[in-house]
Short mmCIF file of C-alpha atoms in Angstrom, two decimals:
data_model
loop_
_atom_site.label_atom_id
_atom_site.label_comp_id
_atom_site.label_asym_id
_atom_site.label_seq_id
_atom_site.Cartn_x
_atom_site.Cartn_y
_atom_site.Cartn_z
CA MET A 276 27.24 -85.70 -30.77
CA GLU A 277 30.21 -87.90 -29.90
CA GLU A 278 33.04 -88.14 -32.45
CA CYS A 279 32.85 -91.94 -32.50
CA VAL A 280 29.18 -91.69 -33.51
CA LYS A 281 29.97 -89.18 -36.27
CA ASP A 282 32.78 -91.34 -37.63
CA PHE A 283 30.60 -94.47 -37.59
CA LEU A 284 27.72 -92.78 -39.42
CA GLN A 285 30.02 -91.25 -42.03
CA LYS A 286 31.60 -94.65 -42.71
CA LYS A 287 28.10 -96.02 -43.31
CA GLY A 288 27.55 -93.30 -45.91
CA TYR A 289 25.46 -90.87 -43.87
CA THR A 290 26.16 -87.14 -43.76
CA VAL A 291 26.34 -85.57 -40.30
CA ASN A 292 24.82 -82.08 -40.44
CA ASP A 293 27.51 -80.10 -38.60
CA ASN A 294 25.90 -76.80 -39.63
CA ALA A 295 22.66 -77.63 -37.83
CA LEU A 296 24.48 -79.09 -34.82
CA SER A 297 26.65 -75.97 -34.47
CA LYS A 298 23.57 -73.70 -34.39
CA ILE A 299 21.94 -75.99 -31.85
CA GLN A 300 25.07 -75.88 -29.69
CA VAL A 301 25.13 -72.06 -29.71
CA CYS A 302 21.48 -71.93 -28.62
CA ASP A 303 22.05 -74.57 -25.95
CA ASP A 304 24.90 -72.49 -24.52
CA TRP A 305 22.54 -69.56 -24.01
CA TYR A 306 19.84 -71.82 -22.56
CA SER A 307 22.33 -73.42 -20.15
CA ASN A 308 23.74 -70.02 -19.08
CA ARG A 309 27.24 -70.94 -20.19
CA ILE A 310 29.91 -68.30 -20.70
CA ILE A 311 30.00 -67.06 -24.30
CA GLU A 312 33.71 -66.43 -24.75
CA ASP A 313 33.45 -63.76 -27.42
CA PHE A 314 30.78 -61.81 -25.53
CA HIS A 315 30.93 -62.31 -21.76
CA LYS A 316 34.75 -62.24 -21.58
CA ARG A 317 35.94 -58.62 -21.86
CA LYS A 318 38.76 -56.20 -21.09
CA THR A 319 38.73 -52.67 -19.74
CA LEU A 320 40.47 -49.77 -21.51
CA ASN A 321 43.42 -50.49 -19.24
CA GLY A 322 43.60 -54.09 -20.46
CA ILE A 323 42.20 -55.63 -17.26
CA SER A 324 40.12 -58.75 -17.92
CA TYR A 325 36.62 -59.03 -16.50
CA GLU A 326 33.46 -61.04 -17.08
CA LEU A 327 29.93 -59.83 -17.71
CA SER A 328 27.28 -61.02 -15.28
CA ARG A 329 24.67 -63.29 -16.90
CA LEU A 330 20.96 -62.82 -16.28
CA ASN A 331 20.03 -66.22 -17.82
CA PHE A 332 16.94 -64.83 -19.57
CA GLY A 333 17.27 -67.50 -22.26
CA LYS A 334 16.25 -70.17 -19.75
CA ARG A 335 13.42 -67.95 -18.53
CA CYS A 336 12.03 -67.55 -22.07
CA CYS A 337 12.06 -71.30 -22.72
CA SER A 338 10.53 -72.08 -19.34
CA ASP A 339 7.65 -69.67 -19.95
CA ASP A 340 7.10 -71.21 -23.37
CA ALA A 341 6.93 -74.66 -21.79
CA ASN A 342 4.30 -73.50 -19.29
CA LEU A 343 1.87 -72.92 -22.13
CA CYS A 344 2.00 -76.55 -23.37
CA GLU A 345 1.78 -78.43 -20.06
CA VAL A 346 -0.27 -81.64 -20.34
CA LEU A 347 -2.90 -82.59 -17.77
CA GLU A 348 -4.03 -85.95 -19.11
CA ILE A 349 -3.34 -88.40 -21.92
CA ASN A 350 -6.12 -90.83 -22.84
CA ALA A 351 -5.06 -93.59 -25.23
CA GLY A 352 -8.36 -95.45 -25.28
CA ASP A 353 -10.59 -97.42 -22.92
CA GLY A 354 -9.96 -99.90 -20.15
CA GLU A 355 -6.80 -102.01 -20.32
CA GLN A 356 -5.39 -100.15 -23.34
CA ALA A 357 -5.49 -96.76 -21.61
CA ASP A 358 -4.13 -98.19 -18.34
CA TYR A 359 -1.29 -100.00 -20.11
CA VAL A 360 -0.11 -96.95 -22.04
CA ALA A 361 -0.39 -94.78 -18.92
CA ALA A 362 1.71 -97.30 -16.97
CA VAL A 363 4.45 -97.25 -19.63
CA LEU A 364 4.47 -93.44 -19.66
CA ASP A 365 4.61 -93.30 -15.86
CA GLY A 366 7.37 -95.93 -15.76
CA SER A 367 9.49 -93.75 -18.03
CA LYS A 368 8.69 -90.56 -16.06
CA PHE A 369 7.02 -89.04 -19.10
CA ASN A 370 5.47 -86.04 -17.34
CA THR A 371 8.81 -84.89 -15.96
CA GLN A 372 10.76 -85.59 -19.14
CA TYR A 373 8.09 -84.06 -21.37
CA ARG A 374 8.29 -80.82 -19.41
CA LYS A 375 12.07 -80.79 -19.88
CA GLN A 376 11.68 -81.53 -23.57
CA LEU A 377 9.26 -78.63 -23.99
CA GLU A 378 11.94 -76.25 -22.73
CA LYS A 379 14.64 -77.82 -24.89
CA THR A 380 12.36 -77.71 -27.96
CA SER A 381 11.98 -73.97 -27.46
CA ALA A 382 15.73 -73.57 -26.97
CA ASP A 383 17.19 -75.98 -29.52
CA GLY A 384 14.24 -76.45 -31.87
CA THR A 385 14.04 -80.24 -31.63
CA THR A 386 13.65 -83.11 -29.17
CA ALA A 387 12.83 -86.76 -29.79
CA CYS A 388 11.90 -90.02 -28.13
CA TYR A 389 12.25 -93.64 -29.20
CA ILE A 390 10.89 -96.89 -27.82
CA ARG A 391 13.23 -99.58 -26.53
CA LEU A 392 12.92 -103.03 -24.94
CA ASP A 393 14.87 -103.65 -21.75
CA ASN A 394 15.84 -107.20 -20.68
CA ALA A 395 14.26 -108.79 -23.77
CA THR A 396 15.07 -112.35 -24.87
CA PHE A 397 16.71 -112.71 -28.28
CA MET A 398 15.81 -116.00 -29.97
CA ASP A 399 18.03 -117.98 -32.36
CA ASP A 400 15.86 -117.04 -35.33
CA GLY A 401 16.47 -113.33 -34.64
CA SER A 402 13.07 -112.68 -33.09
CA VAL A 403 12.59 -111.01 -29.73
CA GLN A 404 10.31 -111.96 -26.86
CA GLY A 405 9.25 -110.23 -23.67
CA GLY A 406 11.17 -107.28 -22.31
CA GLU A 407 10.05 -104.11 -20.61
CA ILE A 408 8.89 -101.26 -22.83
CA LYS A 409 10.74 -98.05 -22.04
CA LEU A 410 10.97 -94.58 -23.54
CA ASN A 411 14.35 -93.06 -24.34
CA TYR A 412 14.38 -89.26 -24.49
CA VAL A 413 16.86 -87.56 -26.81
CA GLU A 414 17.93 -83.93 -27.18
CA ALA A 415 18.69 -82.19 -30.45
CA ASP A 416 22.47 -82.63 -30.32
CA ALA A 417 22.05 -86.42 -30.10
CA PHE A 418 19.47 -86.69 -32.89
CA LEU A 419 20.26 -87.06 -36.58
CA PRO A 420 17.49 -87.22 -39.21
CA LEU A 421 18.52 -89.70 -41.90
CA THR A 422 15.55 -89.52 -44.27
CA VAL A 423 13.08 -86.63 -44.44
CA GLU A 424 10.02 -86.69 -46.71
CA ASP A 425 7.58 -83.77 -46.88
CA ASP A 426 9.28 -82.34 -43.79
CA ILE A 427 8.52 -85.54 -41.85
CA VAL A 428 11.42 -87.52 -40.41
CA ILE A 429 11.09 -91.09 -41.70
CA GLU A 430 14.44 -92.55 -40.63
CA ALA A 431 16.68 -91.31 -37.83
CA ALA A 432 19.67 -92.03 -35.61
CA PHE A 433 19.84 -91.44 -31.86
CA SER A 434 22.85 -91.47 -29.56
CA GLY A 435 23.55 -91.11 -25.87
CA SER A 436 26.31 -91.62 -23.34
CA ALA A 437 26.26 -93.20 -19.89
CA LEU A 438 28.63 -94.68 -17.31
CA SER A 439 29.16 -98.41 -17.09
CA LYS A 440 31.39 -99.56 -14.20
CA GLY A 441 32.90 -96.10 -14.02
CA LYS A 442 33.68 -95.88 -17.74
CA LYS A 443 31.89 -93.95 -20.41
CA GLN A 444 29.82 -95.87 -22.94
CA THR A 445 28.09 -94.43 -25.98
CA THR A 446 25.06 -96.06 -27.59
CA LEU A 447 23.90 -95.42 -31.14
CA VAL A 448 20.49 -96.59 -32.35
CA LEU A 449 19.49 -96.38 -36.02
CA PHE A 450 15.91 -96.79 -37.19
CA THR A 451 15.83 -97.47 -40.93
CA ILE A 452 13.24 -98.94 -43.28
CA GLY A 453 13.97 -102.27 -44.97
CA GLU A 454 12.98 -103.42 -48.43
CA ASP A 455 9.73 -104.86 -47.05
CA GLY A 456 8.68 -101.43 -45.78
CA ASN A 457 9.17 -102.34 -42.11
CA TYR A 458 11.49 -100.66 -39.64
CA ILE A 459 14.79 -102.15 -38.52
CA ALA A 460 16.36 -101.16 -35.19
CA GLU A 461 20.15 -101.39 -35.27
CA THR A 462 22.08 -100.76 -32.02
CA HIS A 463 25.82 -100.18 -31.66
CA VAL A 464 27.78 -99.60 -28.43
CA PHE A 465 31.15 -97.83 -28.13
CA ASP A 466 33.59 -97.87 -25.22
CA ASP A 467 35.28 -94.88 -23.58
CA LYS A 468 37.91 -94.81 -26.35
CA GLY A 469 35.33 -94.74 -29.14
CA THR A 470 35.87 -98.37 -30.19
CA GLU A 471 32.76 -100.37 -31.02
CA ILE A 472 31.98 -103.28 -28.71
CA THR A 473 31.01 -105.69 -31.46
CA ASP A 474 29.36 -108.31 -29.27
CA ARG A 475 26.86 -105.68 -28.07
CA LYS A 476 25.53 -105.06 -31.57
CA THR A 477 21.87 -105.97 -32.08
CA VAL A 478 19.54 -105.86 -35.07
CA VAL A 479 15.81 -106.18 -34.45
CA GLN A 480 13.10 -106.44 -37.08
CA LEU A 481 10.16 -104.19 -36.28
CA GLY A 482 6.92 -103.33 -38.11
CA ASP A 483 5.54 -100.51 -40.20
CA VAL A 484 4.73 -98.31 -37.19
CA LYS A 485 7.38 -95.64 -36.61
CA PRO A 486 9.19 -96.57 -33.36
CA PHE A 487 10.21 -93.01 -32.58
CA ALA A 488 8.66 -89.54 -32.39
CA VAL A 489 10.09 -86.09 -33.05
CA MET A 490 8.82 -82.85 -31.49
CA ARG A 491 9.91 -79.63 -33.17
CA ASN A 492 9.22 -75.97 -32.78
CA ALA A 493 6.03 -75.29 -34.77
CA GLU A 494 7.47 -72.08 -36.19
CA VAL A 495 8.68 -72.59 -39.78
CA ASN A 496 12.44 -73.17 -39.82
CA ASN A 497 13.84 -70.52 -42.17
CA LEU A 498 17.50 -71.36 -41.52
CA ASP A 499 19.47 -72.96 -44.34
CA ASP A 500 20.61 -76.58 -44.24
CA MET A 501 18.52 -77.72 -41.26
CA GLU A 502 16.28 -80.33 -42.90
CA GLY A 503 14.53 -82.43 -40.28
CA TYR A 504 15.30 -80.04 -37.44
CA GLY A 505 13.00 -77.46 -35.91
CA LEU A 506 13.82 -73.76 -35.61
CA PRO A 507 15.75 -73.03 -32.39
CA LYS A 508 13.79 -70.06 -31.01
CA LEU A 509 16.82 -68.80 -29.11
CA TRP A 510 18.79 -68.39 -32.35
CA ASP A 511 16.87 -65.27 -33.40
CA ALA A 512 16.75 -64.06 -29.79
CA ILE A 513 20.52 -64.08 -29.18
CA PRO A 514 21.05 -60.38 -30.13
CA ALA A 515 18.26 -59.36 -27.74
CA LEU A 516 19.64 -61.64 -25.01
CA LYS A 517 22.98 -59.86 -25.36
CA VAL A 518 21.30 -56.48 -24.95
CA VAL A 519 19.46 -57.73 -21.85
CA ASP A 520 22.74 -58.89 -20.31
CA LEU A 521 24.37 -55.54 -21.15
CA CYS A 522 21.47 -53.64 -19.53
CA TYR A 523 21.74 -55.81 -16.45
CA ASN A 524 25.47 -55.16 -16.19
CA VAL A 525 24.94 -51.41 -16.42
CA LEU A 526 22.46 -51.66 -13.54
CA PHE A 527 24.78 -53.98 -11.62
CA SER A 528 27.69 -51.61 -12.13
CA ASP A 529 25.70 -48.59 -10.92
CA LEU A 530 24.56 -50.43 -7.80
CA ASP A 531 28.02 -51.87 -7.18
CA LYS A 532 29.51 -48.36 -7.16
CA SER A 533 26.62 -46.65 -5.39
CA GLU A 534 28.06 -46.65 -1.85
CA LYS A 535 28.52 -43.14 -0.47
CA ILE A 536 32.09 -41.85 -0.47
CA ILE A 537 33.30 -39.27 2.06
CA LEU A 538 36.30 -37.22 1.03
CA ILE A 539 38.38 -35.36 3.65
CA SER A 540 41.23 -32.89 3.30
CA GLU A 541 44.72 -34.15 3.96
CA LEU A 542 44.99 -31.41 6.60
CA LEU A 543 42.83 -33.64 8.82
CA CYS A 544 45.13 -36.62 8.42
CA GLU A 545 48.42 -37.81 9.84
CA PHE A 546 50.88 -39.71 7.70
CA ASP A 547 52.73 -42.93 8.47
CA GLU A 548 56.40 -43.60 7.80
CA ASN A 549 55.56 -44.53 4.20
CA GLY A 550 53.86 -41.22 3.53
CA LYS A 551 50.36 -42.70 3.51
CA PRO A 552 47.57 -40.85 5.35
CA LYS A 553 46.11 -42.35 8.49
CA LEU A 554 43.44 -41.34 10.98
CA THR A 555 43.85 -41.49 14.73
CA THR A 556 41.03 -42.65 16.94
CA GLU A 557 40.08 -39.09 17.81
CA GLN A 558 40.21 -38.02 14.17
CA LYS A 559 37.90 -40.86 13.22
CA LYS A 560 35.38 -39.64 15.75
CA LEU A 561 35.73 -36.09 14.52
CA PHE A 562 35.32 -37.32 10.93
CA VAL A 563 32.07 -39.11 11.74
CA PHE A 564 30.51 -36.17 13.49
CA THR A 565 31.69 -33.35 11.27
CA GLY A 566 30.71 -35.31 8.15
CA GLU A 567 27.09 -35.10 9.27
CA LYS A 568 27.04 -31.83 11.19
CA LEU A 569 29.08 -29.55 8.92
CA PRO A 570 28.41 -30.50 5.28
CA GLU A 571 28.99 -26.88 4.25
CA GLU A 572 32.67 -27.21 5.01
CA LYS A 573 33.39 -28.56 1.55
CA GLY A 574 37.00 -27.50 1.68
CA MET A 575 37.67 -29.95 4.51
CA ILE A 576 34.98 -32.65 4.27
CA GLN A 577 32.76 -33.53 1.29
CA GLU A 578 30.28 -36.30 0.51
CA TYR A 579 30.00 -37.93 -2.91
CA ASN A 580 26.84 -39.93 -3.69
CA PRO A 581 27.11 -41.76 -7.05
CA GLU A 582 24.01 -41.53 -9.23
CA ILE A 583 22.00 -44.67 -9.99
CA ARG A 584 20.53 -44.15 -13.47
CA VAL A 585 17.28 -45.96 -12.76
CA GLU A 586 15.12 -44.14 -15.30
CA GLN A 587 17.58 -44.47 -18.19
CA ILE A 588 18.31 -48.13 -17.39
CA THR A 589 14.59 -48.93 -17.11
CA LYS A 590 13.96 -47.47 -20.57
CA ALA A 591 16.86 -49.49 -21.99
CA PHE A 592 15.49 -52.64 -20.34
CA GLU A 593 12.04 -51.91 -21.78
CA LEU A 594 13.46 -51.76 -25.30
CA ALA A 595 15.57 -54.89 -24.80
CA LEU A 596 12.62 -56.89 -23.43
CA SER A 597 10.38 -55.74 -26.28
CA LEU A 598 12.94 -56.94 -28.81
CA LEU A 599 13.20 -60.24 -26.97
CA SER A 600 9.42 -60.60 -26.91
CA MET A 601 9.07 -60.08 -30.64
CA SER A 602 11.74 -62.69 -31.36
CA PHE A 603 9.70 -65.24 -29.39
CA GLY A 604 6.50 -64.69 -31.33
CA TYR A 605 4.23 -63.09 -28.72
CA GLY A 606 4.30 -59.49 -29.89
CA THR A 607 6.11 -56.74 -28.02
CA LYS A 608 4.74 -57.40 -24.54
CA LYS A 609 5.72 -60.93 -23.66
CA TYR A 610 8.11 -59.34 -21.19
CA SER A 611 7.45 -55.75 -20.27
CA PHE A 612 7.93 -53.38 -17.36
CA GLU A 613 4.50 -52.33 -16.12
CA ASN A 614 4.21 -50.37 -12.88
CA GLY A 615 7.66 -51.48 -11.84
CA GLN A 616 6.96 -55.18 -12.47
CA ILE A 617 7.75 -57.52 -15.32
CA THR A 618 4.70 -58.92 -17.10
CA THR A 619 5.44 -62.47 -18.22
CA ALA A 620 4.25 -64.57 -21.13
CA THR A 621 1.55 -66.39 -19.19
CA GLU A 622 0.01 -63.16 -17.88
CA TYR A 623 0.18 -61.48 -21.28
CA VAL A 624 -1.33 -64.36 -23.24
CA GLY A 625 -4.13 -64.59 -20.71
CA GLU A 626 -5.03 -60.98 -21.46
CA ARG A 627 -4.39 -61.02 -25.21
CA GLN A 628 -6.16 -64.00 -26.71
CA ASP A 629 -5.20 -62.88 -30.22
CA GLN A 630 -1.69 -64.11 -29.42
CA MET A 631 -2.97 -67.68 -28.94
CA GLN A 632 -2.26 -68.58 -32.55
CA GLU A 633 1.38 -69.39 -31.88
CA LEU A 634 0.44 -71.46 -28.86
CA ASN A 635 -2.15 -73.46 -30.77
CA ARG A 636 0.38 -74.36 -33.46
CA GLN A 637 2.82 -75.63 -30.84
CA ARG A 638 0.10 -77.62 -29.11
CA GLN A 639 -0.74 -79.33 -32.39
CA GLU A 640 2.92 -80.32 -32.73
CA ALA A 641 2.92 -81.62 -29.13
CA VAL A 642 -0.25 -83.65 -29.76
CA ARG A 643 1.29 -85.34 -32.81
CA TYR A 644 4.42 -86.11 -30.79
CA ILE A 645 2.46 -87.70 -27.93
CA GLN A 646 0.20 -89.63 -30.31
CA ASP A 647 3.21 -91.08 -32.16
CA ILE A 648 4.72 -92.21 -28.85
CA CYS A 649 1.48 -93.83 -27.68
CA ARG A 650 0.94 -95.69 -30.96
CA ALA A 651 4.51 -96.97 -30.90
CA VAL A 652 4.01 -98.20 -27.33
CA MET A 653 0.82 -100.01 -28.33
CA TRP A 654 2.55 -101.63 -31.32
CA PHE A 655 5.38 -102.88 -29.10
CA ALA A 656 2.81 -104.23 -26.62
CA ASN A 657 0.95 -106.08 -29.39
CA THR A 658 4.12 -107.48 -30.93
CA PHE A 659 6.20 -108.44 -27.90
CA HIS A 660 3.64 -108.78 -25.08
CA GLY A 661 0.78 -110.45 -26.96
CA LYS A 662 -1.67 -107.57 -26.59
CA SER A 663 -4.32 -106.66 -29.14
CA PHE A 664 -4.63 -102.93 -28.73
CA ASN A 665 -6.35 -100.80 -31.37
CA LEU A 666 -3.66 -98.63 -32.99
CA GLU A 667 -6.33 -96.57 -34.74
CA GLN A 668 -7.86 -95.50 -31.44
CA GLU A 669 -7.76 -91.72 -31.13
CA VAL A 670 -5.28 -90.54 -28.50
CA LEU A 671 -6.70 -87.56 -26.63
CA VAL A 672 -4.44 -84.98 -25.00
CA ASP A 673 -5.78 -82.50 -22.45
CA PHE A 674 -3.62 -79.41 -21.87
CA ASP A 675 -3.41 -77.31 -18.73
CA ASP A 676 -5.05 -73.97 -19.55
CA SER A 677 -4.65 -72.45 -16.09
CA TYR A 678 -1.77 -70.30 -17.36
CA ILE A 679 -3.78 -68.66 -20.10
CA THR A 680 -7.27 -68.36 -18.69
CA ASP A 681 -8.72 -66.22 -15.93
CA ARG A 682 -10.15 -68.79 -13.50
CA GLU A 683 -12.43 -66.32 -11.73
CA ALA A 684 -13.86 -65.07 -15.01
CA GLU A 685 -14.36 -68.65 -16.22
CA LEU A 686 -16.20 -69.62 -13.02
CA GLU A 687 -18.38 -66.52 -13.23
CA ARG A 688 -19.33 -67.41 -16.81
CA LYS A 689 -20.27 -70.97 -15.81
CA ARG A 690 -22.27 -69.67 -12.87
CA ASN A 691 -24.19 -67.23 -15.07
CA ASP A 692 -24.90 -69.98 -17.62
CA ALA A 693 -26.22 -72.27 -14.89
CA LEU A 694 -28.54 -69.54 -13.57
CA SER A 695 -29.67 -68.32 -16.99
CA PHE A 696 -30.48 -71.64 -18.67
CA ASP A 697 -31.70 -73.49 -15.57
CA ILE A 698 -30.05 -76.72 -16.74
CA PRO A 699 -29.10 -78.98 -13.79
CA LYS A 700 -26.06 -80.40 -15.58
CA LEU A 701 -24.56 -76.92 -15.98
CA THR A 702 -25.00 -76.39 -12.24
CA VAL A 703 -23.24 -79.69 -11.57
CA TRP A 704 -20.26 -78.66 -13.70
CA TYR A 705 -20.08 -75.26 -12.00
CA LEU A 706 -20.07 -76.82 -8.51
CA MET A 707 -17.38 -79.30 -9.54
CA ASP A 708 -15.05 -76.54 -10.74
CA ALA A 709 -15.83 -74.00 -8.03
CA TYR A 710 -15.58 -76.30 -5.02
CA SER A 711 -13.42 -79.19 -6.30
CA LEU A 712 -16.27 -81.68 -5.89
CA THR A 713 -16.65 -85.01 -7.63
CA GLU A 714 -19.49 -85.34 -10.11
CA GLU A 715 -21.40 -87.55 -7.65
CA GLU A 716 -21.06 -84.99 -4.84
CA ALA A 717 -22.14 -82.12 -7.07
CA GLN A 718 -25.07 -84.13 -8.46
CA LYS A 719 -26.22 -84.97 -4.92
CA LEU A 720 -26.30 -81.27 -3.98
CA VAL A 721 -28.27 -80.39 -7.12
CA ASP A 722 -30.76 -83.23 -6.49
CA GLU A 723 -31.27 -82.07 -2.91
CA LYS A 724 -31.90 -78.52 -4.11
CA LEU A 725 -34.40 -79.75 -6.72
CA GLN A 726 -36.17 -81.84 -4.07
CA ILE A 727 -36.47 -78.82 -1.77
CA ASP A 728 -37.85 -76.69 -4.63
CA ASP A 729 -40.41 -79.42 -5.51
CA ASN A 730 -41.58 -79.60 -1.89
CA LEU A 731 -41.96 -75.82 -1.71
CA ASP A 732 -43.95 -75.81 -4.95
CA GLY A 733 -46.22 -78.54 -3.54
CA GLU A 734 -46.88 -76.55 -0.40
CA ASP A 735 -47.72 -73.46 -2.44
CA GLU A 736 -50.31 -75.41 -4.46
CA ASP A 737 -51.98 -76.68 -1.28
#
């Protein structure tokens, strides 16, 4: 969060939660594969500085988590209402941004989104007309919960920086509730020096529908002084991530030093004017041949092949990955060496359905987040675009289960059901899934089959 935003909020009487923001920053550093100064920067026993290689497993963990909550379809109602909401989501690249937010929610614990009006007309009486409805996506370090009731964020502040004519500008938006129970959107803009541009300030009266949504990690946040924020999953995983990086560096070091070394006696060498040994062309040839042909002459020529500690390093990796798996809530096999390969979260959850509990909790959180966004979009459409959408309409969210289900097993089950129960509709559904047919195409095939069977039965009766 920018210093100008912190100063402004503190002057207005709000407390900026630096404790929460500092934890979020630490987790974001691991997610972004940044150098951790007090860990990756090291010195040898001789005082020579070096830097640990980084495996970036933090990003991998968050990416695998995000795979399990991918959305296939959002249905906000029927007809014009569904099409309108879908158009707003598409116009704000929701699918792409939602995927990014899933990863950042796993890493930092919290992401958010608020609704804004672009190019709206401000009337003299303070009302607003027209404008294009857009979604503004916010990460945890730019989000500040102002009022939290029953663990639900009621009022919040959002900030973000962008370039305007080559200069940095920071925007702060506060959503607070007025005395009448309706939301007020207050926008402030700061220049590259942190000074508020007063003529850019706007205050817009909204309604009782929350104009923002917050998505948090569904795991209970057990960290102190983080009201309104979700638990950053990487926070508990940092010790395991360090062990993974250390294991990788041991492997890297063994491989880096694994090239065969051939030692020869100084009796085979000549020396230059500085007393350093050198090999003539003929001696180089002799060295090549005798190194292979006469290995028993250890007094003159000897090979040294450094050991690569594959077995020991593999065991260390196994322990490190198990610790990392437990910290992410999927048991001890989210990441595991099996037959020389790493089993990932998606493969493991597909095999162990008892681990679906964590996933289901996170999906419920994602559904609430998407529903809040859709209802806010519909309220803005009703208020500023003259629509009459039903805000009570249930918003349905369909998730992509391809990561956690065995497609072949699912198709086999549907096929067996269709054969066992002899219900044409089940056959239609099976054909649609198995051969990517439309419902009309599948129904036509089933009808043709039924017609053929009827004709055969008629012939048998004759």
